[in-house]
Coordinates of C-alpha atoms and ligand atoms in Angstrom, one line a residue:
M261 CA -23.7 13.0 5.7
T262 CA -23.0 16.6 5.5
P263 CA -20.2 17.8 4.1
T264 CA -19.0 18.9 7.3
A265 CA -19.4 15.9 9.2
R266 CA -17.0 14.9 11.2
V267 CA -15.8 10.5 12.2
V268 CA -13.5 9.1 14.1
L269 CA -12.6 5.3 12.4
K270 CA -10.8 3.1 15.0
L271 CA -9.6 -0.4 13.4
G272 CA -8.2 -3.3 15.7
G273 CA -4.8 -4.3 14.8
E274 CA -6.0 -8.2 13.5
L275 CA -7.9 -6.1 10.2
L276 CA -4.7 -5.3 9.0
A277 CA -2.7 -8.2 8.9
A278 CA -3.1 -9.6 5.3
P279 CA -2.8 -7.4 2.3
E280 CA -6.4 -8.5 1.1
Q281 CA -7.9 -7.4 4.3
R282 CA -6.4 -4.0 4.3
R283 CA -7.6 -3.9 0.7
D284 CA -10.8 -3.7 2.1
V285 CA -10.1 -1.9 5.0
A286 CA -9.2 0.8 2.6
T287 CA -12.4 0.3 0.3
A288 CA -14.2 0.9 3.4
I289 CA -11.9 4.1 4.4
G290 CA -13.2 5.5 1.1
R291 CA -16.4 5.0 1.4
L292 CA -16.4 6.8 5.0
T293 CA -14.8 10.0 3.7
D294 CA -17.6 10.9 1.2
G295 CA -18.8 13.6 2.7
A296 CA -17.1 13.5 6.3
A297 CA -13.7 14.7 7.7
L298 CA -12.0 11.5 8.4
V299 CA -9.2 11.1 11.3
V300 CA -8.5 6.7 11.6
V301 CA -7.1 5.9 14.9
H302 CA -5.2 1.7 14.9
G303 CA -4.0 -0.7 17.1
G304 CA -1.8 -3.3 16.4
G305 CA -2.2 -5.8 19.4
R306 CA -1.7 -9.2 17.0
E307 CA 1.5 -7.8 15.4
V308 CA 3.2 -6.8 19.0
D309 CA 2.2 -10.0 20.2
A310 CA 3.9 -12.0 17.2
E311 CA 6.7 -10.0 17.3
L312 CA 7.2 -10.2 21.4
A313 CA 6.7 -13.8 21.0
E314 CA 9.3 -13.8 18.5
R315 CA 12.1 -11.7 20.6
G316 CA 11.0 -14.5 23.7
I317 CA 9.4 -11.3 25.3
A318 CA 5.9 -12.5 27.9
K319 CA 3.1 -10.8 27.0
R320 CA 1.2 -9.1 30.4
A321 CA -1.7 -7.0 30.2
V322 CA -4.9 -6.3 32.1
D323 CA -8.4 -5.5 30.8
G324 CA -6.7 -5.0 27.7
L325 CA -3.7 -2.8 28.5
R326 CA -0.5 -4.0 27.4
I327 CA 1.5 -4.0 30.7
T328 CA 4.9 -2.2 28.9
D329 CA 8.2 -2.5 29.9
A330 CA 11.3 -0.9 28.3
A331 CA 11.2 -4.5 26.5
T332 CA 8.2 -4.2 25.2
L333 CA 7.5 -0.7 24.4
D334 CA 10.4 -1.0 21.9
V335 CA 8.6 -3.4 20.0
V336 CA 4.9 -1.4 20.0
V337 CA 6.7 1.4 19.0
G338 CA 8.6 -0.4 15.7
M339 CA 5.1 -2.1 15.1
L340 CA 2.9 0.5 15.6
A341 CA 4.3 3.7 14.3
G342 CA 6.3 1.5 12.2
R343 CA 4.6 -1.4 10.3
V344 CA 1.3 -1.1 10.7
N345 CA 0.8 2.4 10.3
T346 CA 3.0 2.4 7.2
R347 CA 1.7 -0.5 5.1
L348 CA -2.4 0.8 6.4
V349 CA -0.9 4.2 4.7
A350 CA 0.0 2.7 1.7
A351 CA -3.3 0.7 1.3
A352 CA -5.2 3.8 1.8
C353 CA -3.0 5.3 -1.0
G354 CA -3.6 2.7 -3.2
A355 CA -7.0 3.1 -3.1
G356 CA -7.4 6.3 -4.3
I357 CA -7.2 7.9 0.0
R358 CA -5.3 11.0 0.7
A359 CA -3.8 9.5 4.1
V360 CA -0.7 10.7 6.6
G361 CA 0.6 8.9 8.8
L362 CA 1.0 10.0 12.4
T363 CA 0.9 9.3 16.0
A364 CA -0.4 10.8 19.0
A365 CA 3.2 12.4 19.4
D366 CA 3.5 15.0 16.2
A367 CA 2.5 18.2 17.5
G368 CA -0.7 18.2 19.3
V369 CA -2.6 15.5 18.3
A370 CA -3.1 14.3 21.4
A371 CA -1.0 15.5 25.0
V372 CA -0.6 12.2 26.6
E373 CA 1.2 11.4 30.6
R374 CA 2.1 8.4 32.0
A375 CA -0.6 6.2 33.7
A376 CA -1.5 6.1 37.1
P377 CA -1.5 3.0 38.5
Y378 CA -4.7 1.3 37.4
T379 CA -7.5 0.1 39.4
A380 CA -8.2 -3.6 37.3
A381 CA -11.9 -4.6 37.0
D382 CA -11.0 -7.3 39.6
G383 CA -10.1 -4.5 41.8
S384 CA -6.2 -4.6 42.2
V385 CA -3.6 -2.2 41.5
V386 CA -1.0 -2.4 38.1
D387 CA 1.6 -0.7 37.5
L388 CA 1.2 -0.3 34.1
G389 CA 5.0 1.0 33.1
F390 CA 5.5 2.9 29.7
V391 CA 1.4 4.2 29.4
G392 CA 0.4 6.6 28.3
R393 CA -3.3 8.0 28.5
P394 CA -4.7 11.2 26.9
H395 CA -5.0 14.4 29.4
G396 CA -6.4 17.8 27.9
D397 CA -9.2 19.1 25.8
A398 CA -7.0 21.1 23.4
P399 CA -8.7 21.1 20.0
P400 CA -6.4 18.8 17.7
A401 CA -5.1 21.7 15.1
L402 CA -3.1 19.6 12.4
L403 CA -6.1 17.1 12.2
D404 CA -8.2 19.4 11.6
T405 CA -5.4 21.5 9.2
L406 CA -5.2 18.1 7.3
S407 CA -8.7 17.5 7.5
S408 CA -9.6 20.1 5.8
A409 CA -7.0 20.6 3.4
G410 CA -8.1 16.8 1.9
F411 CA -6.1 14.4 3.9
V412 CA -6.8 11.9 6.2
P413 CA -4.7 11.3 8.9
V414 CA -3.8 7.9 10.7
V415 CA -2.9 7.6 13.8
A416 CA -0.6 4.8 15.2
S417 CA -1.5 4.5 19.2
I418 CA 1.6 6.0 20.3
G419 CA 1.9 8.9 22.6
A420 CA 4.7 11.5 23.8
G421 CA 4.7 12.3 27.6
A422 CA 5.6 16.3 27.9
D423 CA 9.6 15.3 28.9
G424 CA 9.2 13.0 25.5
Q425 CA 9.3 9.7 26.8
L426 CA 7.5 7.3 24.2
L427 CA 4.2 5.6 25.5
N428 CA 1.8 3.9 24.4
V429 CA -1.7 4.3 24.1
N430 CA -4.4 2.1 24.2
A431 CA -6.0 2.7 20.4
D432 CA -9.6 2.5 21.4
T433 CA -8.9 5.6 24.5
L434 CA -7.2 7.7 21.9
A435 CA -10.2 7.0 19.3
G436 CA -12.3 8.0 22.0
D437 CA -10.5 11.2 23.4
L438 CA -10.1 11.9 19.7
A439 CA -13.5 12.0 18.5
V440 CA -14.1 14.4 21.6
R441 CA -11.3 16.4 20.9
F442 CA -12.0 16.8 16.9
R443 CA -15.5 17.5 17.4
A444 CA -17.0 14.2 15.8
G445 CA -20.9 13.3 15.0
R446 CA -19.2 9.7 15.1
L447 CA -17.1 6.9 16.3
L448 CA -16.9 4.0 15.1
I449 CA -14.5 1.1 16.6
A450 CA -14.4 -1.4 14.3
G451 CA -13.3 -5.1 15.4
G452 CA -12.7 -8.8 15.2
T453 CA -16.0 -9.2 16.6
A454 CA -19.4 -8.9 15.7
G455 CA -19.9 -5.7 18.0
V456 CA -20.3 -6.6 22.1
L457 CA -21.2 -10.5 22.5
D458 CA -23.1 -11.1 25.2
P459 CA -21.9 -14.6 26.4
Q460 CA -24.0 -17.0 24.6
G461 CA -22.2 -15.0 21.4
G462 CA -25.1 -13.0 19.9
T463 CA -24.6 -9.5 19.6
L464 CA -26.1 -6.7 21.8
S465 CA -27.4 -4.4 19.7
S466 CA -27.5 -1.4 21.6
I467 CA -26.3 -0.5 25.5
D468 CA -26.9 2.4 27.6
D469 CA -25.2 3.4 30.9
A470 CA -26.0 1.1 33.4
T471 CA -25.6 -2.2 31.2
L472 CA -22.5 -0.9 30.6
E473 CA -21.3 -0.7 33.7
Q474 CA -22.5 -3.9 34.4
L475 CA -21.1 -6.0 31.3
I476 CA -17.6 -4.6 32.9
A477 CA -18.2 -5.5 36.9
D478 CA -19.6 -8.7 36.0
G479 CA -16.9 -10.0 33.5
R480 CA -19.2 -10.1 30.5
A481 CA -16.8 -7.6 28.7
S482 CA -13.2 -8.5 29.4
A483 CA -9.8 -8.0 28.5
G484 CA -9.8 -5.5 25.2
M485 CA -13.7 -4.7 25.4
V486 CA -13.6 -3.3 28.7
A487 CA -11.0 -0.2 27.3
K488 CA -13.4 0.2 24.5
L489 CA -16.3 0.5 26.4
N490 CA -14.6 3.4 28.5
A491 CA -13.7 4.6 25.2
C492 CA -17.2 4.9 24.1
R493 CA -18.3 5.8 27.3
H494 CA -16.3 9.2 27.0
A495 CA -17.1 9.7 23.8
R496 CA -20.7 9.8 24.7
R497 CA -20.7 11.1 27.4
Y498 CA -18.2 14.4 26.2
G499 CA -20.4 14.8 23.7
V500 CA -20.2 12.5 20.0
G501 CA -23.8 11.9 19.6
R502 CA -22.9 8.3 17.7
V503 CA -20.8 5.4 18.9
E504 CA -20.7 1.8 17.5
I505 CA -18.3 -0.7 17.8
V506 CA -18.7 -2.7 14.4
D507 CA -17.5 -5.5 13.0
G508 CA -14.4 -4.7 10.5
R509 CA -14.1 -8.1 9.4
R510 CA -16.6 -7.7 6.9
T511 CA -16.1 -4.1 5.2
C512 CA -20.1 -3.6 4.9
D513 CA -20.2 -3.3 9.1
L514 CA -17.9 -0.7 8.9
D515 CA -21.6 1.1 7.4
G516 CA -23.1 0.6 11.0
R517 CA -26.1 -1.3 9.6
A518 CA -24.3 -4.3 12.2
G519 CA -22.4 -4.3 16.0
T520 CA -23.2 -2.6 19.2
R521 CA -24.7 1.4 19.4
I522 CA -23.6 2.7 22.4
A523 CA -26.9 4.9 23.4
Ligands
ATP249 N1 -18.1 -9.4 25.6 C1 -17.6 -9.2 24.9 N2 -17.8 -9.2 23.8 C2 -17.0 -8.9 22.1 N3 -15.4 -9.0 22.4 C3 -15.0 -9.3 24.3 C4 -16.0 -9.1 25.0 N4 -15.3 -9.3 26.2 C5 -14.1 -9.9 26.2 N5 -13.9 -9.7 25.0 C6 -12.8 -9.3 24.0 O1 -12.1 -8.7 23.5 C7 -11.5 -8.4 21.8 C8 -11.5 -6.6 21.4 O2 -10.6 -6.0 22.1 P1 -8.8 -6.3 21.6 O3 -7.7 -5.3 22.2 O4 -8.3 -7.5 21.7 O5 -9.0 -6.4 19.8 P2 -8.6 -4.6 19.1 O6 -8.9 -3.2 20.4 O7 -9.9 -4.8 18.2 O8 -7.2 -4.9 18.2 P3 -5.7 -3.9 19.0 O9 -6.0 -3.3 20.3 O10 -5.1 -3.9 18.1 O11 -6.5 -2.4 18.7 C9 -12.1 -9.2 21.3 O12 -11.5 -10.1 20.4 C10 -12.2 -10.4 22.2 O13 -11.3 -11.6 23.0
MG250 MG1 -7.4 -3.0 21.6

């Protein structure tokens, strides 16, 4: 990679639960920063679900987007901006990376507005509650400043509306948006599957726009994968050259050797 390469890495929450996992992820982050300006975005669905269960709050989601009432928002903010972000930052710093924890609510990382009612893959229209969507195309100056000074921003997927209301943003959606506005050449979405799977469980090595649409329309991609595919399509459409969904459970795959390339 040339020194000016820019990469956005999205990490799914299930990769970050145990200390050994975070150490592996930190090692992979270290490799990706070699010669590249890296921005990390993470989710934390697994920890949020566990905390909701602990507090007796029911989980509701549509196409991988969490329906977020006030009680759920409290849990999401506490887990993502608190526990998950801080633990990941600590693991990365422990591996010698100059990681800095942020959310999309920090100055100019991402402008977020409350999401309009969502039309689901099955055609139903759903009010998502305190859910935000990135909007606008302002360059993320804070991320540029941090990364040009050698820091690695680690962004939890929480944003704030113009009125200061905190909003839950799907982490894949945020990563796709940031990849475009950070002018990344590469978006790497690492999760807990070996890329995009076909119904037999095999990995689709490459998918074009038409296939991507079909996967969503016929239900072969569902739940959290729908948000991932839409984020990938956004990134490809707006200039990110290399977009991949990879298996983050095996650190080597963060190098992009396995998984699904979005053509
Ligand atoms: N075709 C498919 N291939 C792979 N996974 C799929 C597919 N269709 C649906 N999925 C589901 O999508 C899930 C991934 O999305 P999910 O939101 O659960 O995780 P994540 O985005 O990696 O984590 P987080 O939400 O914490 O950031 C998979 O675990 C799987 O259950
Ligand atoms: Mg997800």
